[in-house]
Short mmCIF file of C-alpha atoms in Angstrom, two decimals:
data_model
loop_
_atom_site.label_atom_id
_atom_site.label_comp_id
_atom_site.label_asym_id
_atom_site.label_seq_id
_atom_site.Cartn_x
_atom_site.Cartn_y
_atom_site.Cartn_z
CA MET A 1 -76.49 -57.46 -10.33
CA LYS A 2 -73.74 -54.70 -9.63
CA THR A 3 -74.31 -51.34 -7.43
CA PHE A 4 -72.46 -48.34 -7.54
CA TYR A 5 -71.49 -45.69 -5.41
CA VAL A 6 -71.44 -41.65 -5.04
CA TYR A 7 -70.00 -40.68 -1.80
CA LEU A 8 -68.57 -37.40 0.05
CA LEU A 9 -65.55 -37.53 2.05
CA THR A 10 -64.15 -35.45 4.46
CA ASN A 11 -60.96 -34.80 7.15
CA LYS A 12 -61.18 -35.06 10.52
CA ASN A 13 -61.98 -31.29 10.68
CA ASN A 14 -64.75 -31.38 8.10
CA THR A 15 -62.74 -28.90 6.18
CA VAL A 16 -62.56 -30.42 3.15
CA LEU A 17 -65.22 -32.03 1.22
CA TYR A 18 -63.81 -35.04 -1.52
CA THR A 19 -66.60 -36.49 -4.09
CA GLY A 20 -65.74 -40.05 -5.55
CA PHE A 21 -67.62 -42.91 -7.53
CA THR A 22 -67.21 -46.28 -7.25
CA ASP A 23 -68.88 -49.93 -7.89
CA ASP A 24 -66.95 -51.36 -4.22
CA ILE A 25 -67.30 -48.82 -1.72
CA GLU A 26 -65.88 -50.49 0.92
CA ARG A 27 -62.78 -51.29 -1.37
CA ARG A 28 -62.41 -47.37 -2.20
CA VAL A 29 -62.86 -46.13 1.28
CA ASN A 30 -60.17 -48.36 2.68
CA GLU A 31 -58.27 -47.18 -0.45
CA HIS A 32 -58.85 -43.42 0.75
CA LYS A 33 -58.05 -44.36 4.39
CA THR A 34 -54.59 -45.95 4.06
CA LYS A 35 -53.85 -43.55 1.40
CA ILE A 36 -52.88 -46.05 -1.16
CA SER A 37 -51.98 -43.23 -3.33
CA ASN A 38 -50.04 -40.92 -1.23
CA LYS A 39 -50.28 -37.92 -4.22
CA SER A 40 -53.75 -38.13 -4.27
CA PHE A 41 -55.96 -35.32 -3.14
CA THR A 42 -57.75 -37.23 -0.47
CA ALA A 43 -54.30 -38.24 0.90
CA ARG A 44 -52.58 -34.89 0.65
CA TYR A 45 -55.88 -33.66 2.59
CA ASN A 46 -56.57 -36.35 4.90
CA CYS A 47 -59.88 -37.00 3.34
CA ASN A 48 -60.80 -40.86 4.97
CA LYS A 49 -64.09 -40.18 6.66
CA LEU A 50 -67.15 -41.33 4.90
CA VAL A 51 -70.24 -38.84 5.52
CA TYR A 52 -72.39 -39.61 2.65
CA VAL A 53 -73.42 -42.04 0.15
CA GLU A 54 -75.91 -43.08 -2.47
CA GLU A 55 -76.73 -46.39 -4.30
CA PHE A 56 -77.07 -46.89 -7.55
CA GLN A 57 -77.94 -49.43 -9.63
CA ASP A 58 -76.95 -47.85 -13.11
CA ALA A 59 -73.64 -46.57 -14.07
CA LYS A 60 -74.96 -44.02 -15.43
CA ASP A 61 -77.05 -43.02 -12.91
CA ALA A 62 -74.40 -42.52 -10.92
CA LEU A 63 -71.97 -41.07 -12.99
CA HIS A 64 -74.30 -38.46 -13.48
CA ARG A 65 -75.07 -38.04 -9.88
CA GLU A 66 -70.97 -37.88 -9.07
CA LYS A 67 -70.64 -34.93 -11.92
CA GLN A 68 -74.14 -33.42 -10.58
CA LEU A 69 -72.43 -33.19 -6.88
CA LYS A 70 -69.03 -31.94 -8.18
CA LYS A 71 -71.05 -29.09 -9.72
CA TYR A 72 -72.94 -27.95 -6.22
CA ARG A 73 -71.15 -25.24 -4.13
CA ARG A 74 -69.80 -26.47 -0.42
CA LYS A 75 -72.97 -25.32 1.31
CA TRP A 76 -74.90 -27.07 -0.97
CA LYS A 77 -73.58 -30.40 0.18
CA GLU A 78 -73.04 -29.48 3.86
CA ASN A 79 -76.75 -29.31 3.85
CA LEU A 80 -76.90 -32.42 1.87
CA ILE A 81 -74.79 -33.87 4.61
CA ASN A 82 -76.60 -32.22 7.45
CA GLU A 83 -80.04 -33.90 6.26
CA ASN A 84 -78.29 -37.52 6.39
CA ASN A 85 -75.99 -37.89 8.98
CA SER A 86 -75.90 -34.25 11.12
CA ASP A 87 -73.00 -35.31 13.26
CA TRP A 88 -70.93 -36.14 10.09
CA LEU A 89 -69.90 -39.25 11.78
CA ASP A 90 -67.67 -41.72 9.80
CA LEU A 91 -70.13 -44.00 7.94
CA SER A 92 -67.66 -46.37 7.44
CA GLU A 93 -66.22 -47.06 10.75
CA ASN A 94 -68.06 -50.38 11.82
CA TRP A 95 -67.04 -52.16 8.84
#
């Protein structure tokens, strides 16, 4: 059974937030960190720090959650991150 992920990335100063969806979180975060697409939003704004992630067993549920998160205001997303990762540490640091 596959696992799907919805995640939030930020830059080193925590000034930009990016919401994403994937079925391979390690590969996808690595793509962001290495700027595989140098014209992408995450490359332009240096969003390469994973600060929040949710797991889903169903792709539809994950896509629905991604759309929800994208609609929320920044303050709501900040509160979500603070509840789960109050120091805004890079959750992918030890991968």
